[in-house]
Short mmCIF file of C-alpha atoms in Angstrom, two decimals:
data_model
loop_
_atom_site.label_atom_id
_atom_site.label_comp_id
_atom_site.label_asym_id
_atom_site.label_seq_id
_atom_site.Cartn_x
_atom_site.Cartn_y
_atom_site.Cartn_z
CA MET S 54 99.42 97.07 130.56
CA TRP S 55 95.96 94.72 130.57
CA PHE S 56 95.30 95.28 126.81
CA ASP S 57 99.29 93.99 126.61
CA VAL S 58 98.26 90.94 128.37
CA ILE S 59 95.32 90.18 126.36
CA LEU S 60 97.06 90.94 123.60
CA GLY S 61 99.67 88.19 123.88
CA ILE S 62 96.94 85.42 125.15
CA GLY S 63 94.98 86.43 121.88
CA LEU S 64 98.19 85.71 119.90
CA ILE S 65 98.77 82.52 121.42
CA VAL S 66 95.17 81.52 121.12
CA ALA S 67 94.88 82.39 117.58
CA ALA S 68 98.33 80.53 116.87
CA VAL S 69 97.13 77.58 118.53
CA GLY S 70 93.80 78.16 116.31
CA VAL S 71 95.41 77.64 113.37
CA PHE S 72 97.26 74.55 114.04
CA ARG S 73 94.49 73.04 116.10
CA SER S 74 91.52 73.54 113.77
CA ASP S 75 89.79 70.85 111.79
CA GLU S 76 89.14 72.92 108.83
CA LEU S 77 91.51 74.81 106.86
CA PHE S 78 88.72 77.62 106.09
CA ARG S 79 88.99 77.74 110.20
CA SER S 80 92.68 77.48 110.22
CA VAL S 81 93.00 80.56 107.53
CA VAL S 82 90.47 82.69 109.69
CA PHE S 83 92.59 82.13 112.42
CA PHE S 84 95.79 83.02 110.54
CA VAL S 85 93.82 86.59 109.66
CA THR S 86 93.25 87.24 112.99
CA PHE S 87 96.75 86.47 114.35
CA GLY S 88 97.96 89.27 111.31
CA ILE S 89 95.61 91.52 112.94
CA LEU S 90 96.72 91.07 116.46
CA LEU S 91 100.24 91.09 115.37
CA ALA S 92 100.08 94.28 113.85
CA LEU S 93 98.67 95.67 116.76
CA THR S 94 101.18 94.22 118.76
CA TRP S 95 103.91 95.89 116.51
CA LEU S 96 101.68 99.23 116.86
CA ARG S 97 101.82 98.62 120.96
CA LEU S 98 105.84 98.39 120.80
CA GLN S 99 105.71 101.77 118.72
CA ALA S 100 106.84 100.24 115.43
CA PRO S 101 103.68 101.30 113.08
CA ASP S 102 106.07 100.72 109.94
CA LEU S 103 106.02 96.93 110.56
CA ALA S 104 102.46 97.19 111.68
CA LEU S 105 101.53 98.40 108.49
CA ALA S 106 103.22 95.80 106.58
CA GLU S 107 101.96 93.07 108.86
CA ALA S 108 98.21 94.24 108.54
CA ALA S 109 98.75 94.59 104.59
CA ILE S 110 101.08 91.71 103.79
CA GLY S 111 100.73 89.04 106.60
CA ALA S 112 97.14 89.40 107.41
CA GLY S 113 95.77 90.94 104.08
CA LEU S 114 97.13 89.68 101.00
CA THR S 115 98.48 86.19 102.77
CA GLY S 116 95.01 85.84 103.97
CA VAL S 117 93.75 86.22 100.51
CA LEU S 118 96.19 83.93 98.63
CA LEU S 119 95.75 81.33 101.21
CA LEU S 120 91.78 81.80 100.62
CA ASP S 121 92.31 81.40 96.98
CA THR S 122 94.30 78.42 97.40
CA LEU S 123 91.35 76.69 99.78
CA GLY S 124 89.24 77.08 96.70
CA VAL S 125 91.55 74.96 94.47
CA LEU S 126 92.23 72.28 96.86
CA LYS S 127 90.65 69.05 96.85
CA LYS S 128 88.69 68.49 100.44
CA PRO S 129 91.70 66.86 101.95
CA ALA S 130 91.10 63.57 103.51
CA ALA S 131 90.73 63.08 107.22
CA VAL S 132 94.07 63.32 109.23
CA LYS S 133 94.66 59.83 111.23
CA PHE S 134 95.89 60.09 114.56
CA ASN S 135 99.34 58.81 114.45
CA LEU S 136 101.32 58.12 117.84
CA ALA S 137 104.88 58.08 116.41
CA LYS S 138 104.31 61.37 114.70
CA HIS S 139 102.75 63.20 117.44
CA THR S 140 105.50 62.00 119.72
CA LEU S 141 108.48 63.01 117.46
CA ALA S 142 106.90 66.34 116.82
CA THR S 143 106.43 67.12 120.50
CA ILE S 144 109.71 66.22 121.34
CA VAL S 145 110.88 68.65 118.54
CA ALA S 146 108.87 71.29 120.02
CA LEU S 147 109.67 70.82 123.60
CA GLY S 148 113.22 70.85 122.02
CA ALA S 149 112.72 74.16 120.16
CA ALA S 150 111.21 75.77 122.98
CA ALA S 151 114.10 74.56 125.26
CA GLY S 152 116.72 75.92 122.89
CA LEU S 153 114.76 79.68 122.72
CA ALA S 154 114.22 79.43 126.43
CA TRP S 155 118.16 79.07 127.08
CA SER S 156 119.01 81.48 124.16
CA PHE S 157 116.73 83.77 125.71
CA TRP S 158 118.48 83.53 129.37
CA THR S 159 121.89 83.59 128.07
CA LEU S 160 120.61 87.07 126.53
CA LEU S 161 119.47 88.34 129.40
CA GLN S 162 123.11 87.65 130.95
CA LEU S 163 124.95 89.30 128.48
CA PRO S 164 126.00 92.70 129.31
CA ALA S 165 123.74 95.70 127.91
CA PRO S 166 125.32 96.42 124.49
CA THR S 167 127.29 99.59 124.90
CA TYR S 168 126.95 100.22 121.05
CA ASN S 169 123.40 102.03 120.73
CA LEU S 170 121.88 101.63 117.51
CA VAL S 171 119.42 104.59 118.03
CA LYS S 172 121.65 107.14 118.54
CA THR S 173 124.41 106.31 116.16
CA LEU S 174 121.12 106.25 113.53
CA ALA S 175 120.08 109.56 114.73
CA ALA S 176 123.42 111.00 114.57
CA ASN S 177 123.96 110.06 111.18
CA ILE S 178 120.41 110.72 109.73
CA ASP S 179 120.97 113.95 107.78
CA ASP S 180 123.66 112.12 105.57
CA SER S 181 121.04 109.93 104.56
CA GLY S 182 118.69 111.75 102.30
CA VAL S 183 115.56 111.11 104.02
CA SER S 184 114.36 111.96 107.75
CA HIS S 185 112.30 108.81 108.64
CA GLY S 186 114.76 106.54 110.68
CA ILE S 187 113.43 103.09 109.10
CA THR S 188 113.75 104.30 105.37
CA ALA S 189 117.26 105.60 106.08
CA VAL S 190 118.05 101.91 107.53
CA LEU S 191 116.00 100.25 104.73
CA LEU S 192 117.13 102.11 101.77
CA ASN S 193 120.98 103.91 103.30
CA PHE S 194 122.65 102.03 105.75
CA ARG S 195 121.39 98.98 105.14
CA SER S 196 120.59 98.79 101.39
CA TYR S 197 121.83 95.90 100.82
CA ASP S 198 119.43 93.59 102.68
CA THR S 199 116.53 95.74 100.77
CA LEU S 200 118.13 94.81 97.66
CA LEU S 201 118.47 90.89 98.28
CA GLU S 202 114.92 91.09 100.03
CA VAL S 203 113.50 92.18 96.69
CA ALA S 204 115.51 89.92 94.90
CA VAL S 205 114.14 86.94 96.73
CA LEU S 206 110.70 88.46 96.04
CA LEU S 207 111.29 88.59 92.11
CA VAL S 208 112.83 84.97 92.64
CA ALA S 209 109.33 83.70 94.10
CA ILE S 210 107.12 85.46 91.35
CA VAL S 211 109.54 83.68 88.56
CA ILE S 212 109.10 80.25 90.05
CA GLY S 213 105.42 81.12 90.51
CA LEU S 214 105.21 82.10 86.99
CA GLY S 215 107.03 78.99 85.94
CA LEU S 216 104.97 76.73 88.01
CA ARG S 217 101.87 78.24 86.11
CA SER S 218 103.56 77.54 83.06
CA GLY S 219 103.30 73.64 83.60
CA ILE S 220 99.52 73.54 83.98
CA ARG S 221 97.70 72.99 81.37
CA GLN S 222 96.56 76.48 79.09
CA GLY S 223 93.16 77.31 79.41
CA GLU S 224 92.50 76.38 82.82
CA LEU S 225 93.91 79.75 84.26
CA ARG S 226 91.95 82.14 85.98
CA GLY S 227 93.94 84.75 83.82
CA ASP S 228 92.75 83.20 80.93
CA VAL S 229 88.96 82.32 81.35
CA ASN S 230 86.72 84.95 81.07
CA THR S 231 83.16 83.12 80.82
CA PRO S 232 80.27 84.43 81.71
CA GLU S 233 79.22 82.93 84.48
CA GLN S 234 82.39 84.55 86.40
CA LYS S 235 80.11 87.69 86.21
CA SER S 236 80.52 89.66 89.56
CA PRO S 237 77.41 91.28 90.78
CA ALA S 238 76.67 94.82 90.32
CA LEU S 239 77.15 96.06 93.96
CA LEU S 240 80.57 94.32 94.04
CA LYS S 241 81.41 96.28 90.83
CA SER S 242 80.16 99.40 91.94
CA LEU S 243 82.06 99.40 95.38
CA VAL S 244 85.73 98.41 93.54
CA HIS S 245 85.03 101.62 91.20
CA VAL S 246 85.14 103.42 94.14
CA LEU S 247 88.01 101.32 96.30
CA VAL S 248 90.47 100.84 93.75
CA PRO S 249 91.24 104.58 93.06
CA LEU S 250 91.25 105.36 96.75
CA LEU S 251 93.48 102.53 97.48
CA LEU S 252 95.78 103.87 94.60
CA ILE S 253 95.93 107.21 96.09
CA THR S 254 96.62 106.08 99.57
CA ALA S 255 99.54 104.02 98.14
CA ILE S 256 100.92 106.45 96.58
CA PHE S 257 100.94 108.82 100.10
CA VAL S 258 102.19 106.12 102.00
CA LEU S 259 104.77 105.81 99.63
CA TRP S 260 105.76 109.49 99.11
CA ALA S 261 105.08 109.65 103.46
CA GLY S 262 108.07 107.15 103.67
CA SER S 263 110.57 109.65 103.69
CA THR S 264 109.58 111.20 106.60
CA ARG S 265 107.22 109.40 108.57
CA PRO S 266 106.39 105.40 108.43
CA GLY S 267 105.33 104.07 105.33
CA GLY S 268 107.38 103.13 102.53
CA ALA S 269 107.94 100.53 99.43
CA PHE S 270 106.51 97.52 100.70
CA GLN S 271 103.47 99.05 102.34
CA ALA S 272 102.50 100.98 99.24
CA GLY S 273 103.15 98.13 97.15
CA ALA S 274 100.64 95.79 99.16
CA LEU S 275 98.23 98.54 98.76
CA ILE S 276 98.36 98.35 95.15
CA ALA S 277 98.17 94.44 95.04
CA ALA S 278 95.03 94.84 96.95
CA ALA S 279 93.49 97.41 94.81
CA GLY S 280 94.71 94.94 91.96
CA VAL S 281 93.19 92.16 93.63
CA LEU S 282 89.78 94.10 94.35
CA ALA S 283 89.69 94.66 90.61
CA ARG S 284 90.13 91.15 89.99
CA LEU S 285 87.14 90.30 92.21
CA GLY S 286 85.12 93.06 90.50
CA ASN S 287 86.05 91.82 87.18
CA ILE S 288 88.19 94.48 85.91
CA ASP S 289 90.83 92.80 84.30
CA ILE S 290 93.81 95.25 84.15
CA ALA S 291 96.63 92.75 84.41
CA THR S 292 95.94 90.27 81.71
CA ARG S 293 95.49 93.24 79.09
CA VAL S 294 99.13 94.36 79.90
CA ASN S 295 101.00 91.26 79.98
CA PHE S 296 104.20 92.72 78.59
CA LEU S 297 104.11 95.56 80.69
CA LEU S 298 103.51 93.06 83.81
CA ARG S 299 106.88 91.23 83.31
CA THR S 300 108.46 94.51 83.08
CA GLY S 301 106.88 96.12 85.90
CA LEU S 302 107.80 92.92 87.84
CA THR S 303 111.31 93.39 87.29
CA ILE S 304 111.85 96.76 87.25
CA GLY S 305 112.45 97.27 90.70
CA VAL S 306 114.99 95.28 91.14
CA PHE S 307 116.56 96.40 87.78
CA ILE S 308 116.74 100.16 88.68
CA PHE S 309 117.64 99.30 92.03
CA LEU S 310 120.69 97.45 90.98
CA LEU S 311 121.50 100.14 88.38
CA VAL S 312 121.20 102.38 91.18
CA ALA S 313 123.75 100.52 93.16
CA VAL S 314 126.04 99.71 90.71
CA SER S 315 126.60 103.10 88.47
CA PRO S 316 128.62 104.99 91.76
CA MET S 317 131.01 101.64 91.39
CA LEU S 318 132.14 103.65 87.87
CA THR S 319 133.28 106.66 89.14
CA GLY S 320 135.23 104.81 92.01
CA TYR S 321 132.71 105.06 94.86
CA ALA S 322 131.55 101.92 96.64
CA PHE S 323 129.04 99.35 95.58
CA LEU S 324 125.65 101.19 96.97
CA ALA S 325 127.10 104.31 97.78
CA TYR S 326 124.69 106.98 96.93
CA PRO S 327 126.88 109.95 95.13
CA SER S 328 126.68 112.93 97.84
CA GLY S 329 123.35 115.23 97.76
CA TRP S 330 121.48 112.33 95.50
CA ALA S 331 120.95 110.51 98.28
CA GLY S 332 117.07 111.67 98.68
CA LEU S 333 116.38 111.82 95.13
CA LEU S 334 117.64 108.03 94.38
CA ILE S 335 115.93 106.55 97.38
CA ILE S 336 112.65 108.42 96.04
CA LEU S 337 113.22 106.86 92.53
CA ILE S 338 114.46 103.18 94.13
CA GLU S 339 111.09 103.42 96.31
CA LEU S 340 108.70 104.35 93.53
CA MET S 341 109.97 101.51 91.09
CA LEU S 342 110.01 99.10 94.08
CA THR S 343 106.53 99.98 94.72
CA ILE S 344 105.47 99.17 91.17
CA SER S 345 107.24 95.80 91.37
CA ILE S 346 106.36 94.94 94.83
CA GLY S 347 102.75 95.47 93.83
CA LEU S 348 102.61 93.80 90.90
CA ILE S 349 104.58 90.74 92.48
CA LEU S 350 101.93 89.93 94.75
CA LEU S 351 99.23 90.70 92.60
CA SER S 352 100.77 88.39 90.25
CA LEU S 353 101.01 85.92 92.93
CA PHE S 354 97.28 85.85 93.20
CA ILE S 355 96.29 86.38 89.64
CA HIS S 356 98.80 83.95 88.21
CA ALA S 357 98.04 81.25 90.40
CA PRO S 358 96.56 78.42 89.07
CA HIS S 359 92.91 78.07 89.25
CA ASP S 360 89.68 75.43 89.51
CA LYS S 361 87.87 76.55 86.88
CA HIS S 362 84.59 74.93 88.20
CA ASN S 363 85.13 77.40 91.10
CA GLY S 364 84.30 80.65 90.38
CA GLY S 365 83.95 82.77 93.44
CA SER S 366 86.48 83.24 95.81
CA SER S 367 85.06 86.30 97.61
CA MET X 85 82.38 117.14 126.34
CA PHE X 86 84.72 114.28 127.77
CA TYR X 87 81.61 112.50 129.52
CA LEU X 88 79.51 113.05 126.55
CA GLN X 89 82.45 111.25 124.46
CA ILE X 90 82.24 108.32 127.08
CA VAL X 91 78.82 107.96 126.86
CA PHE X 92 79.04 107.83 122.66
CA ILE X 93 81.80 105.45 122.73
CA SER X 94 80.10 102.96 125.28
CA ILE X 95 77.14 102.90 123.36
CA GLY X 96 79.36 101.97 120.51
CA CYS X 97 81.21 99.13 122.49
CA LEU X 98 77.44 97.92 124.01
CA PHE X 99 76.17 97.49 120.31
CA PHE X 100 79.81 95.46 119.22
CA ILE X 101 78.65 93.63 122.20
CA ILE X 102 75.06 92.92 121.04
CA GLY X 103 76.43 92.02 117.51
CA THR X 104 78.60 89.74 118.69
CA VAL X 105 76.28 88.30 120.90
CA GLY X 106 73.71 88.01 117.76
CA LEU X 107 76.86 86.50 116.02
CA LEU X 108 77.00 83.44 118.36
CA ARG X 109 73.46 82.84 119.50
CA PHE X 110 71.39 83.10 116.17
CA PRO X 111 70.64 80.18 114.08
CA ASP X 112 71.70 80.53 110.87
CA VAL X 113 73.98 82.63 108.04
CA LEU X 114 71.80 85.17 107.10
CA THR X 115 70.36 86.10 110.78
CA ARG X 116 74.26 86.12 111.52
CA ILE X 117 75.17 88.68 108.95
CA HIS X 118 72.04 90.80 110.16
CA ALA X 119 73.62 91.42 113.52
CA LEU X 120 77.07 91.72 112.47
CA THR X 121 76.84 94.37 110.14
CA LYS X 122 74.17 96.32 111.14
CA ALA X 123 75.24 96.50 115.20
CA ASP X 124 78.31 96.87 114.43
CA ASN X 125 78.15 99.78 111.83
CA LEU X 126 75.95 101.27 114.03
CA GLY X 127 78.20 100.87 117.11
CA LEU X 128 81.33 102.23 114.93
CA GLY X 129 79.52 105.14 114.35
CA PHE X 130 78.85 106.13 117.86
CA ILE X 131 82.44 105.34 118.54
CA VAL X 132 83.85 107.49 115.62
CA VAL X 133 81.22 110.59 116.86
CA GLY X 134 82.56 109.98 120.30
CA LEU X 135 86.14 110.46 118.92
CA ILE X 136 85.61 112.91 116.67
CA PRO X 137 85.89 116.12 119.89
CA SER X 138 89.46 114.43 120.36
CA GLN X 139 90.86 115.31 117.10
CA SER X 140 92.23 118.38 116.27
CA SER X 141 92.50 119.45 112.88
CA ALA X 142 89.39 118.94 110.69
CA ALA X 143 91.59 117.01 108.45
CA ASP X 144 91.83 114.17 111.42
CA ILE X 145 87.99 114.73 111.76
CA ALA X 146 87.44 113.64 107.71
CA LYS X 147 89.51 110.81 107.98
CA LEU X 148 87.66 109.30 110.78
CA LEU X 149 84.42 109.96 108.97
CA LEU X 150 86.30 108.37 105.71
CA CYS X 151 86.93 105.35 107.41
CA TRP X 152 83.36 104.88 108.81
CA LEU X 153 82.14 105.77 105.26
CA LEU X 154 84.42 103.24 103.82
CA ILE X 155 83.69 100.30 106.52
CA LEU X 156 79.89 101.07 105.79
CA GLY X 157 80.19 100.08 102.13
CA ALA X 158 82.54 97.46 102.64
CA SER X 159 80.46 95.57 105.06
CA SER X 160 77.37 96.05 103.17
CA VAL X 161 78.60 95.32 100.08
CA SER X 162 80.46 92.09 101.65
CA ALA X 163 77.02 91.22 103.70
CA TYR X 164 75.35 91.06 100.67
CA LEU X 165 77.77 88.99 98.72
CA VAL X 166 78.02 86.36 101.45
CA ALA X 167 74.07 86.43 101.56
CA ASN X 168 73.81 86.01 98.17
CA GLN X 169 76.59 83.10 97.91
CA HIS X 170 74.62 81.25 100.75
CA ILE X 171 70.96 81.79 98.78
CA ARG X 172 72.72 80.43 95.72
CA GLN X 173 74.09 77.62 97.60
CA MET X 174 70.64 76.62 99.61
CA ARG X 175 68.90 76.66 95.86
CA LYS X 176 71.53 74.53 94.20
CA PRO X 177 69.87 71.01 93.99
CA GLU X 178 72.41 68.62 96.31
#
C-alpha cells in the first residue's frame, strides 16, 4: 500500500521534473527515471509484459536516443518567460484535466461490464496456439493491431532513413570511422561480455513469449540494446551489412503480411491461421518481428545524424 | 535464517543510504562516483546474499548472483568512463 503511494508520488514528481528542468540533460534523466518507475508500476499492477517493454523501450532505448540527440543539439537559448503562452498552456492543461476527471467520473457511473474479457480469453486460449494470454491476444485474437503497430515502426524508420539521406554525406555516424572515436579498452571488454549475453537473453525472452511474459517487442528491444552497446564499443556490425539491414528492417512486416494474406487463397479470412498451425506461425512471426523490431530500434540510433565534433555519447 | 536475512538486507540498504548521502554531499564528480559505485555495489551484494535463502532452486540463486556480477561489471566500467571523460574535460584548455 505505502509502496504504491510512494510509487505514484514518484511518478508525478518525475513527470513534473521532465518539464520543469532547466537543463535538457536533467529532463532526460527525469524521463528515464519516470520510465523505470512506470515499469515498476506495471509490475505492481501485475502486467509484467508491459513492465518489460516499458523498461527496455520506454526507459532504456528512448533514453539512449534522447541522450544521443542531446549530443547533437546546439545549446538552446534561454527560454524567456511569456505570460500569454503560460496562461494559454495553463488553460489547456486545466481543460484537459477537467475533461479527464469528467470522463473518469462518467466511467465510474457506468454499470459494471457484463462482458468479461479475461474469461473469454481463458475459454478460448486453447485455440490460440500459445499458452500465454498476452501473446494470444497480440498475435492471434487481435493480431491486426500488432500488424499495424509494426507497420508504424517500419514507416518511422523509413522516414528516419529518408531524413538521414537529406544530410550531407560523410558527416554521419555510420560513415565516419576516425581514430579519435576509439573507445576505451575497458568498455570494449565489457561489451564483449554483454553483447552475447544480451542476445541469448533476447532469444530466451522471445521463446518465453508463448508460455510466459515476453515476446517479440521485448526481445527486439534487447537486440537493439546489444547493437547500441556494440556501437558504443566501436564494434561496427550494422554498417557492414547494409543490404542485410534493409532486408531485416522489412522482413517482420513482410512475413507477417504473407502469413496474414496466404489463408485467403484457400478461402479463410484475412489473418486467420489454418487450424493446427497457429502456434508454429506465431513463433515464426514473432521471430521475424524480433529481428525487424531490433534492427529498427537500432537503426534509429545508428543512422541518426551525428555531429562529428562530438565523439562520445556514453 | 529469516532474521539473518533481515540483518543482511538491512545492512545492504544502509550501504545504499550511505552511498546516496555521499552522492549528495560530496563536492565533485570523482568523489561522488566513488561513493555511488563502491557503497551501492557492496550494498547490492548484501541484499543479494540476504535474498539467497528465499530462493527455491539453484537456478534462481545463479540468476541473482549473475545479476550482481553484471551490475558490478557495468557500474565499474561506467564509473571509469564518467571519470575518464571528466578528467579529459579538466585537462582540456578552456
